[in-house]
Amino acid sequence: MIIGSGRSRTRSAVVVLAAAALAVTGTVTVVARTTTAAAGVLAAAAPVEDEGADCAVPDPGSLTANAKLPDPFKKINGTRITTRSDWRCRRAEIKDLAERYVYGRKPRKPATVTGTVSATNITVNVTDQGRSSSFSTRVELPSGTGPFPAVVVLGGLGADTATIKAAGAAVISYDPLSVGKEGTPRNNKQGAFYSIYGATSSTGLLMAWAWGVSRIIDVIEQSGGNILKADATGVTGCSRYGKGTFVTGAFDQRIALTMPIESGSGGAPIFRGTPGESGSQPLSSAYGEQPWLGDAFNSFTGNPNTLPVDTHEMVAMVAPRGLLIMENPHIDWLAARSGSVAALGGAEVYKALGAGDNITYWSDIQDGTHCAVRSEWRDPLQKFIKKFLTRTGNDPGTIRIASKKAGNLADWRDWQTPTLSDGGPTTPPPTTAPPTTTPPTTAPPTTAPPTTNPPTGGCSASVTNNQWVGGFTTTVRVTAGSSPVNGWTVGVTLPSGSSVTNTWNATASGSTGTVQFTNVSYNGSIAPGQSTEFGFQGTGTAPGQTPTCTAR
């Protein structure tokens, strides 16, 4: 999708954020911290492009329609993963399905990649399958002494380059059209990627652009690290370059921070959601406007329910690395409601891996202009650059969804997030010293997580609140005792004047006073000693009393 933004698409330095202070309104759904057992984990980029390259991936067989989002924890053979270490090969399965049916294949690292890195330029020379191609990028270094982390900006449209450099990261201005050219037919694709893999390749432009970023990282790795750090690379882009950013971060695990902006259909929004979202770009349009998506996706533009994969799983492919998704709810064409569902669904994998604080989704913005300056995004951008690129901070991620485009994950899934049994995330944290920056200025939750043991039988419930002026969010953890629970109801008493405005992963009875929350279809069964969570947003003051839990 290409929408006029009032800015030149060829400008190399982009300013898309203003320095105004963050204005917090009461018109959003906010999950201020996706708290997990290992909250605050700082996940490093992986040392290789694809950690699951050695995983055996079975053929998916015949496809069946399913209106719900596929279970990201269920393997192709029908079993569910049970440990965090299982995620490596489950991710490989999702990768294969996404390549097979959505984007086209991303070739493995070419036979030869050479190039140079200077303070102003990167050159890339690639040889594979007896063919060669080259391209180059421009580099802008921040002040100070290197080596520096760097953010690749696709097509001159992405996160604010001034903020990026002020945070201590270099900017790599990458022209994706030199690698995969727009305006070409599917049977005659052009650019550095197709010079090697053929003009009739079934791989779409988004994957070709992602391939180009991976080759830039190859050259940085070979350069010796005197100017740029190979293990601290981010990527960003807006509109169709937001689509490319989303794919790039999902398919190269060396990328520490992925920042797609307003990516629309074919980007972050779930494929199953866009046909029913009024005014959003149809999948047939996203497929036909440019050869962005792989040729195989044409079979699913009229019936995405038969896809064995959806974009919440591409969000999950980025886990546990940093992910900052920025969306615009003011333009229906951009399908922000479906984007919020993708983020919420993928965040379940982040939480299961113990990295729930490593994802931020933000669609609460005032200015509806496409790819415009965003004061609201400046603070989360700075925090995540410090957390994942310069590694001088450790602020938690935030899910902040504009109420006019708020999706409900409960409507889209019939699966429950498992408790995965082993240690930390599948990528180990860096060995650098702890951050020296001061903690965030926002107040922590007003109620600490529970420290009591679950009851002998039945169930217990505990709350974690986050309060801001005029509103709050509450996360409720329901824990089974020594016997299994086959259904539960939690009662929460609200302070006078407070009311519930939105609920997820539960059904609310009432909105004021003592509100009863009952499980939905997929989270009513809890094994002994295990837990599930639901949450709600409200106006007024957060609950202060201990909730009651009744098991069925």
XYZ file of C-alpha atoms in Angstrom:
552
model
C 0.000 0.000 0.000
C 1.355 3.392 -1.019
C -0.296 6.444 0.518
C 0.843 9.997 -0.030
C 2.469 11.343 3.122
C 3.359 14.877 2.108
C 7.071 13.940 2.290
C 9.500 12.964 -0.422
C 10.132 9.211 -0.556
C 13.657 9.840 -1.812
C 14.982 11.914 1.030
C 17.776 10.114 2.838
C 17.389 11.663 6.278
C 13.965 11.239 7.822
C 12.440 13.056 10.743
C 9.259 11.313 11.821
C 9.139 12.210 15.479
C 8.797 15.512 17.334
C 10.390 16.440 20.614
C 7.105 17.324 22.289
C 6.276 15.676 25.590
C 4.216 12.494 25.609
C 0.520 13.245 26.118
C -1.322 10.438 27.891
C -5.025 10.307 27.121
C -7.852 8.168 28.347
C -8.778 6.895 24.862
C -6.542 3.860 24.697
C -6.228 0.300 25.795
C -2.987 0.077 27.750
C -1.217 -2.994 29.023
C 1.656 -1.163 30.622
C 3.831 -4.205 31.276
C 3.547 -7.660 29.815
C 4.912 -9.120 33.043
C 6.373 -12.628 32.998
C 8.398 -14.821 35.283
C 11.505 -13.418 33.675
C 10.296 -9.876 33.070
C 12.965 -7.393 32.091
C 15.041 -9.984 30.207
C 17.379 -8.213 27.806
C 17.668 -10.468 24.750
C 20.719 -10.134 22.548
C 20.652 -10.625 18.821
C 21.540 -14.143 17.727
C 25.016 -14.834 16.328
C 23.585 -16.293 13.097
C 20.887 -15.331 10.605
C 18.798 -18.444 11.282
C 19.328 -20.430 14.470
C 16.907 -23.124 13.326
C 18.579 -23.893 10.012
C 19.345 -27.445 11.176
C 15.753 -28.207 12.286
C 13.859 -30.860 10.351
C 10.608 -29.294 9.138
C 7.903 -31.720 7.969
C 5.688 -31.076 4.969
C 2.466 -29.396 6.147
C 0.299 -31.613 3.943
C -3.162 -30.556 2.798
C -4.524 -27.291 4.172
C -7.819 -26.890 5.998
C -9.742 -23.706 6.701
C -9.614 -22.232 10.198
C -11.133 -18.831 10.959
C -9.128 -18.604 14.185
C -5.461 -17.673 14.347
C -3.184 -20.719 14.153
C -1.738 -21.850 17.478
C 1.882 -20.616 17.479
C 2.787 -23.252 20.070
C 1.446 -26.213 18.046
C 3.924 -28.043 15.843
C 3.066 -29.251 12.359
C 2.730 -32.799 13.727
C -0.083 -31.630 16.008
C 1.766 -31.667 19.348
C 2.454 -28.528 21.369
C 5.840 -27.361 22.535
C 6.459 -27.703 26.272
C 9.851 -26.061 26.846
C 11.436 -22.784 25.840
C 14.172 -24.664 24.015
C 11.448 -26.202 21.803
C 10.772 -22.758 20.353
C 13.898 -22.826 18.152
C 12.556 -25.574 15.891
C 8.924 -24.453 16.202
C 10.084 -21.073 14.908
C 11.756 -22.890 12.005
C 8.391 -24.439 11.127
C 6.675 -21.041 11.141
C 9.497 -19.639 9.009
C 9.037 -22.408 6.456
C 5.267 -21.891 6.274
C 5.653 -18.125 5.902
C 8.144 -18.559 3.074
C 6.118 -21.292 1.382
C 2.747 -19.520 1.382
C 3.289 -15.789 1.992
C 6.629 -14.212 1.084
C 8.592 -16.668 -1.036
C 11.889 -18.286 -0.125
C 14.756 -16.348 1.374
C 17.915 -18.035 0.097
C 20.503 -19.017 2.654
C 23.694 -16.978 2.925
C 25.261 -16.674 -0.546
C 28.480 -18.426 -1.486
C 30.432 -15.170 -1.350
C 29.649 -11.831 0.283
C 32.320 -9.120 0.331
C 32.311 -5.382 0.812
C 33.603 -2.406 2.736
C 32.465 -0.340 5.696
C 33.523 3.275 6.122
C 32.267 6.210 8.161
C 30.108 7.278 5.203
C 29.368 4.204 3.102
C 28.868 0.427 2.948
C 29.406 -1.508 -0.268
C 28.006 -5.006 -0.752
C 29.141 -7.513 -3.393
C 27.359 -10.866 -3.632
C 28.085 -13.984 -5.682
C 25.850 -17.048 -5.628
C 24.851 -19.732 -8.121
C 27.413 -18.392 -10.568
C 25.864 -14.897 -10.680
C 26.904 -11.632 -9.037
C 25.342 -8.335 -8.020
C 26.266 -5.274 -5.975
C 24.648 -2.395 -4.128
C 25.675 0.258 -1.595
C 24.268 2.269 1.302
C 25.037 5.573 2.959
C 26.181 5.756 6.618
C 25.731 8.597 9.127
C 27.584 8.232 12.409
C 26.497 9.777 15.714
C 28.814 11.896 17.792
C 31.259 10.121 20.036
C 33.733 7.310 19.644
C 32.784 4.049 17.935
C 32.221 1.322 17.220
C 28.510 2.145 17.061
C 25.297 0.177 16.835
C 23.325 1.023 13.717
C 19.739 1.232 12.438
C 19.012 0.396 8.794
C 16.361 2.813 7.466
C 14.495 1.467 4.456
C 13.782 3.862 1.618
C 14.227 7.069 3.586
C 10.995 6.452 5.538
C 11.313 5.188 9.073
C 11.933 6.185 12.655
C 13.457 9.587 13.385
C 17.109 9.562 12.357
C 17.891 12.510 14.644
C 16.571 10.582 17.647
C 18.433 7.458 16.533
C 21.757 9.294 16.342
C 21.122 11.228 19.539
C 20.645 7.878 21.294
C 24.107 6.800 20.108
C 23.319 4.696 17.018
C 24.450 5.178 13.431
C 21.988 5.404 10.543
C 22.357 3.220 7.457
C 20.258 4.630 4.595
C 19.276 1.616 2.488
C 17.539 1.849 -0.878
C 15.547 -1.404 -1.090
C 14.522 -0.655 -4.673
C 18.105 -1.295 -5.772
C 17.666 -4.853 -4.504
C 14.029 -5.409 -5.525
C 12.541 -2.849 -7.901
C 8.889 -1.813 -7.760
C 6.835 -1.323 -10.933
C 7.904 -4.619 -12.499
C 5.689 -7.586 -13.418
C 5.935 -10.767 -11.392
C 7.530 -12.629 -14.273
C 10.225 -10.007 -14.793
C 11.354 -8.809 -11.366
C 14.440 -6.592 -11.278
C 17.177 -5.608 -8.807
C 20.263 -7.072 -7.158
C 18.342 -10.009 -5.647
C 16.744 -11.038 -8.941
C 19.995 -10.605 -10.869
C 21.197 -13.623 -8.888
C 18.036 -15.655 -8.298
C 16.222 -14.918 -11.540
C 13.630 -12.443 -12.818
C 10.921 -15.098 -12.562
C 11.701 -15.960 -8.931
C 8.526 -16.539 -6.901
C 10.035 -14.594 -3.983
C 8.359 -11.227 -3.446
C 10.004 -7.846 -3.023
C 9.593 -7.756 0.768
C 11.743 -10.851 1.176
C 14.211 -9.566 -1.395
C 14.559 -6.352 0.612
C 15.083 -8.426 3.759
C 17.787 -10.421 1.956
C 19.563 -7.146 1.172
C 19.647 -6.088 4.830
C 21.072 -9.493 5.754
C 23.890 -9.008 3.270
C 24.639 -5.575 4.790
C 24.984 -7.297 8.174
C 27.298 -9.904 6.567
C 29.632 -7.112 5.461
C 29.521 -5.404 8.870
C 30.443 -8.731 10.491
C 33.449 -9.074 8.195
C 34.626 -5.492 8.723
C 36.241 -6.140 12.093
C 33.858 -4.011 14.124
C 35.972 -0.855 14.182
C 33.160 1.406 12.936
C 29.890 -0.490 13.368
C 28.931 -3.280 15.773
C 27.738 -6.415 14.045
C 25.690 -7.596 17.023
C 23.689 -4.382 17.518
C 21.698 -3.719 14.353
C 18.169 -2.350 14.134
C 15.846 -1.874 11.168
C 12.971 0.555 10.527
C 10.678 1.709 7.750
C 7.209 3.190 7.166
C 4.341 2.229 4.830
C 5.536 -0.356 2.287
C 8.988 -0.004 3.863
C 7.248 -0.845 7.140
C 6.160 -4.090 5.491
C 9.762 -4.690 4.475
C 10.981 -3.884 7.988
C 8.534 -6.370 9.513
C 9.725 -9.156 7.218
C 13.387 -8.218 7.647
C 13.276 -8.456 11.431
C 11.333 -11.704 11.389
C 13.748 -13.486 9.068
C 17.166 -12.454 10.406
C 17.822 -13.242 14.060
C 20.943 -11.076 14.083
C 18.698 -7.997 14.104
C 18.406 -6.795 17.693
C 15.568 -4.282 17.215
C 12.775 -4.269 14.602
C 10.666 -1.097 14.199
C 7.942 -1.240 11.508
C 5.715 1.822 11.126
C 2.188 1.922 9.624
C 2.832 -1.210 7.563
C -0.801 -1.992 6.656
C -2.059 -5.024 4.717
C 0.808 -7.348 3.889
C 2.689 -6.019 6.914
C 1.881 -6.581 10.579
C -1.977 -6.820 10.503
C -3.364 -10.353 10.611
C -4.428 -11.629 7.184
C -7.598 -13.147 8.639
C -8.658 -9.794 10.057
C -8.246 -7.393 7.160
C -11.180 -8.685 5.024
C -13.597 -7.889 7.863
C -12.052 -4.566 8.856
C -13.991 -1.778 7.217
C -11.958 0.315 4.787
C -8.738 -1.702 5.067
C -6.718 -2.503 1.978
C -7.974 -5.815 0.552
C -5.452 -8.629 0.420
C -5.938 -8.846 -3.343
C -4.926 -5.186 -3.586
C -1.875 -5.661 -1.364
C -0.878 -8.604 -3.560
C -1.567 -6.884 -6.868
C -0.380 -3.315 -6.225
C 3.270 -4.378 -6.363
C 4.945 -7.812 -6.264
C 5.619 -7.291 -2.566
C 4.293 -10.681 -1.446
C 5.393 -14.017 -2.845
C 3.621 -15.433 -5.874
C 2.067 -18.262 -3.815
C 0.051 -15.796 -1.720
C -2.296 -15.221 -4.648
C -4.130 -18.429 -3.687
C -5.095 -16.942 -0.304
C -6.169 -13.383 -1.146
C -9.828 -14.417 -1.252
C -9.703 -16.900 1.620
C -6.958 -16.245 4.183
C -8.601 -18.741 6.572
C -6.838 -21.556 4.724
C -3.400 -20.092 5.471
C -1.577 -22.333 7.974
C 0.229 -19.271 9.328
C -0.634 -15.654 10.146
C 1.248 -12.505 11.078
C 0.964 -12.951 14.855
C 3.405 -15.804 14.264
C 5.739 -13.508 12.319
C 5.629 -11.217 15.357
C 6.559 -14.291 17.384
C 9.464 -15.040 15.026
C 11.115 -11.836 16.276
C 10.918 -13.027 19.910
C 12.731 -12.675 22.222
C 14.482 -9.793 20.395
C 13.280 -6.208 20.560
C 10.148 -5.275 18.602
C 8.529 -1.818 18.433
C 5.409 -1.762 16.226
C 3.988 1.698 15.490
C 0.581 2.023 13.805
C -1.868 4.690 12.681
C -5.542 4.145 13.684
C -6.798 7.203 11.787
C -6.477 5.710 8.279
C -8.781 2.717 7.790
C -6.677 1.512 4.844
C -3.866 0.655 7.278
C -5.891 -1.991 9.186
C -4.653 -0.974 12.639
C -7.263 -3.113 14.429
C -5.887 -6.233 12.760
C -2.393 -5.002 13.578
C -3.218 -4.820 17.280
C -4.461 -8.425 17.200
C -1.194 -9.533 15.595
C 0.776 -7.762 18.307
C -1.327 -9.221 21.123
C -1.090 -12.718 19.660
C 2.666 -12.525 19.139
C 3.121 -11.054 22.609
C 1.823 -14.342 24.030
C 4.942 -16.045 22.654
C 7.133 -13.284 24.078
C 5.593 -13.895 27.496
C 5.950 -17.667 27.228
C 9.654 -17.209 26.467
C 10.107 -14.975 29.500
C 10.638 -11.889 27.341
C 7.300 -10.099 27.656
C 9.013 -6.773 28.304
C 10.761 -6.866 24.912
C 7.752 -5.907 22.774
C 6.015 -2.538 22.423
C 2.933 -1.812 20.312
C 1.764 1.803 20.026
C -1.199 3.096 18.012
C -2.296 5.922 20.333
C -1.417 8.933 18.188
C -3.114 12.286 17.562
C -1.959 13.190 14.027
C -3.518 10.945 11.372
C -1.188 11.912 8.528
C 0.513 8.862 7.029
C 4.190 8.570 8.073
C 4.018 11.945 9.796
C 5.983 13.319 12.735
C 5.004 11.472 15.931
C 5.776 13.017 19.300
C 4.136 10.026 21.009
C 6.722 7.591 19.594
C 9.847 9.477 20.615
C 10.034 8.132 24.172
C 9.495 4.417 23.381
C 11.922 4.732 20.461
C 14.663 6.152 22.681
C 14.075 3.543 25.373
C 14.232 0.589 22.998
C 17.349 1.885 21.228
C 19.032 2.136 24.618
C 17.760 -1.281 25.643
C 18.598 -3.298 22.534
C 21.275 -1.366 20.634
C 23.432 0.705 22.991
C 22.483 -1.556 25.943
C 22.423 1.284 28.421
C 18.813 0.845 29.557
C 16.272 -1.801 30.432
C 12.839 -0.146 30.300
C 9.871 -2.477 29.841
C 7.764 -2.565 26.712
C 4.228 -1.172 26.523
C 1.098 -2.229 24.669
C -0.821 0.992 23.966
C -3.778 0.525 21.640
C -6.029 3.339 20.419
C -9.600 2.546 21.438
C -10.991 3.321 17.959
C -8.934 0.456 16.510
C -8.661 -1.968 19.426
C -8.669 -5.620 18.468
C -9.719 -8.399 20.853
C -7.397 -11.404 20.800
C -10.055 -13.543 22.506
C -12.176 -13.302 19.339
C -9.363 -14.729 17.250
C -7.895 -17.633 19.179
C -9.047 -20.978 20.501
C -5.699 -21.852 22.091
C -4.170 -21.035 25.466
C -0.649 -19.850 26.152
C 1.313 -22.664 27.791
C 3.731 -22.371 30.677
C 6.996 -23.454 29.072
C 9.089 -25.393 31.512
C 12.732 -24.475 31.182
C 14.984 -21.443 31.937
C 15.329 -18.144 30.125
C 14.716 -17.164 26.528
C 16.213 -19.182 23.694
C 18.785 -16.452 23.010
C 21.019 -15.770 26.042
C 21.292 -12.250 27.427
C 24.442 -10.257 26.681
C 27.408 -10.412 28.989
C 27.833 -6.643 29.190
C 27.654 -4.829 32.521
C 24.264 -3.853 33.979
C 22.749 -0.610 32.712
C 23.896 2.568 34.403
C 20.917 4.707 33.423
C 18.293 5.730 35.920
C 15.061 3.734 36.100
C 11.993 4.948 34.181
C 10.116 7.872 35.622
C 6.709 6.235 35.266
C 5.316 4.763 38.446
C 5.501 0.995 38.882
C 2.313 -1.020 39.354
C 0.583 0.035 42.543
C 0.055 -3.562 43.660
C 3.014 -5.938 43.809
C 2.776 -9.443 42.321
C 1.594 -12.059 44.830
C 4.035 -13.832 47.089
C 1.606 -16.251 48.738
C 1.344 -19.907 47.781
C -1.782 -21.185 46.017
C -4.487 -22.668 48.233
C -4.722 -26.371 48.992
C -7.691 -26.683 46.633
C -9.806 -24.420 44.457
C -8.140 -21.332 43.046
C -6.638 -18.010 44.062
C -6.373 -14.688 42.251
C -3.998 -11.757 42.502
C -3.854 -8.403 40.715
C -1.154 -6.171 39.263
C -2.283 -2.614 38.563
C -0.917 0.222 36.487
C -2.451 3.632 37.244
C -2.292 6.846 35.239
C -4.285 10.056 35.471
C -7.923 9.113 34.960
C -7.473 5.436 34.198
C -5.737 2.140 34.821
C -5.146 -1.381 33.607
C -5.264 -4.478 35.793
C -3.744 -7.889 35.107
C -5.265 -10.742 37.128
C -3.431 -14.027 37.633
C -5.637 -17.032 38.411
C -3.787 -19.952 40.043
C -5.117 -23.450 40.641
C -4.496 -25.166 43.961
C -3.705 -28.834 44.434
C -6.615 -29.924 42.211
C -7.283 -29.087 38.560
C -9.686 -26.248 37.787
C -12.218 -26.704 34.987
C -13.663 -23.199 35.076
C -13.314 -20.139 37.268
C -14.941 -16.870 38.241
C -13.013 -13.986 39.781
C -14.699 -11.170 41.662
C -12.957 -7.781 41.737
C -14.351 -4.878 43.762
C -13.736 -1.500 42.153
C -13.395 1.735 44.126
C -16.314 4.129 44.002
C -16.426 6.019 40.725
C -14.349 3.456 38.807
C -15.629 1.342 35.941
C -14.412 -1.348 33.539
C -14.246 -0.262 29.883
C -12.513 -3.208 28.192
C -11.680 -6.826 29.075
C -9.438 -9.441 27.472
C -9.143 -13.202 28.083
C -12.297 -13.165 30.254
C -15.992 -12.248 30.143
C -17.091 -9.463 32.510
C -20.458 -9.295 34.243
C -21.115 -5.671 35.137
C -18.738 -2.733 34.962
C -18.917 -1.060 38.391
C -18.908 -2.155 42.018
C -18.016 -5.844 42.340
C -17.425 -7.117 38.808
C -17.431 -10.852 38.091
C -14.966 -12.119 35.480
C -15.483 -15.605 34.054
C -13.070 -17.628 31.951
C -13.452 -17.873 28.172
C -13.399 -21.158 26.250
C -9.632 -21.584 26.004
C -8.442 -20.708 29.525
C -10.928 -22.310 31.890
C -8.880 -25.464 32.484
C -5.851 -24.971 34.728
C -3.601 -27.799 35.901
C -2.725 -28.034 39.637
C -0.324 -25.277 40.638
C -0.481 -23.619 37.191
C -1.810 -20.174 36.276
C -3.563 -18.206 33.583
C -4.028 -14.447 33.232
C -6.717 -12.040 32.092
C -6.893 -8.275 32.194
C -9.119 -5.245 32.003
C -8.911 -1.513 31.455
C -10.899 1.015 33.430
C -11.504 4.642 34.228
C -10.963 6.084 37.688
C -8.836 4.418 40.365
C -7.374 0.919 40.129
C -8.774 -1.839 42.364
C -7.204 -2.014 45.806
C -8.847 -5.056 47.369
C -7.846 -8.700 47.118
C -9.940 -10.448 44.445
C -11.931 -13.610 45.155
C -11.695 -16.750 43.037
C -14.274 -19.508 42.715
C -13.405 -22.734 40.894
C -15.877 -24.948 39.093
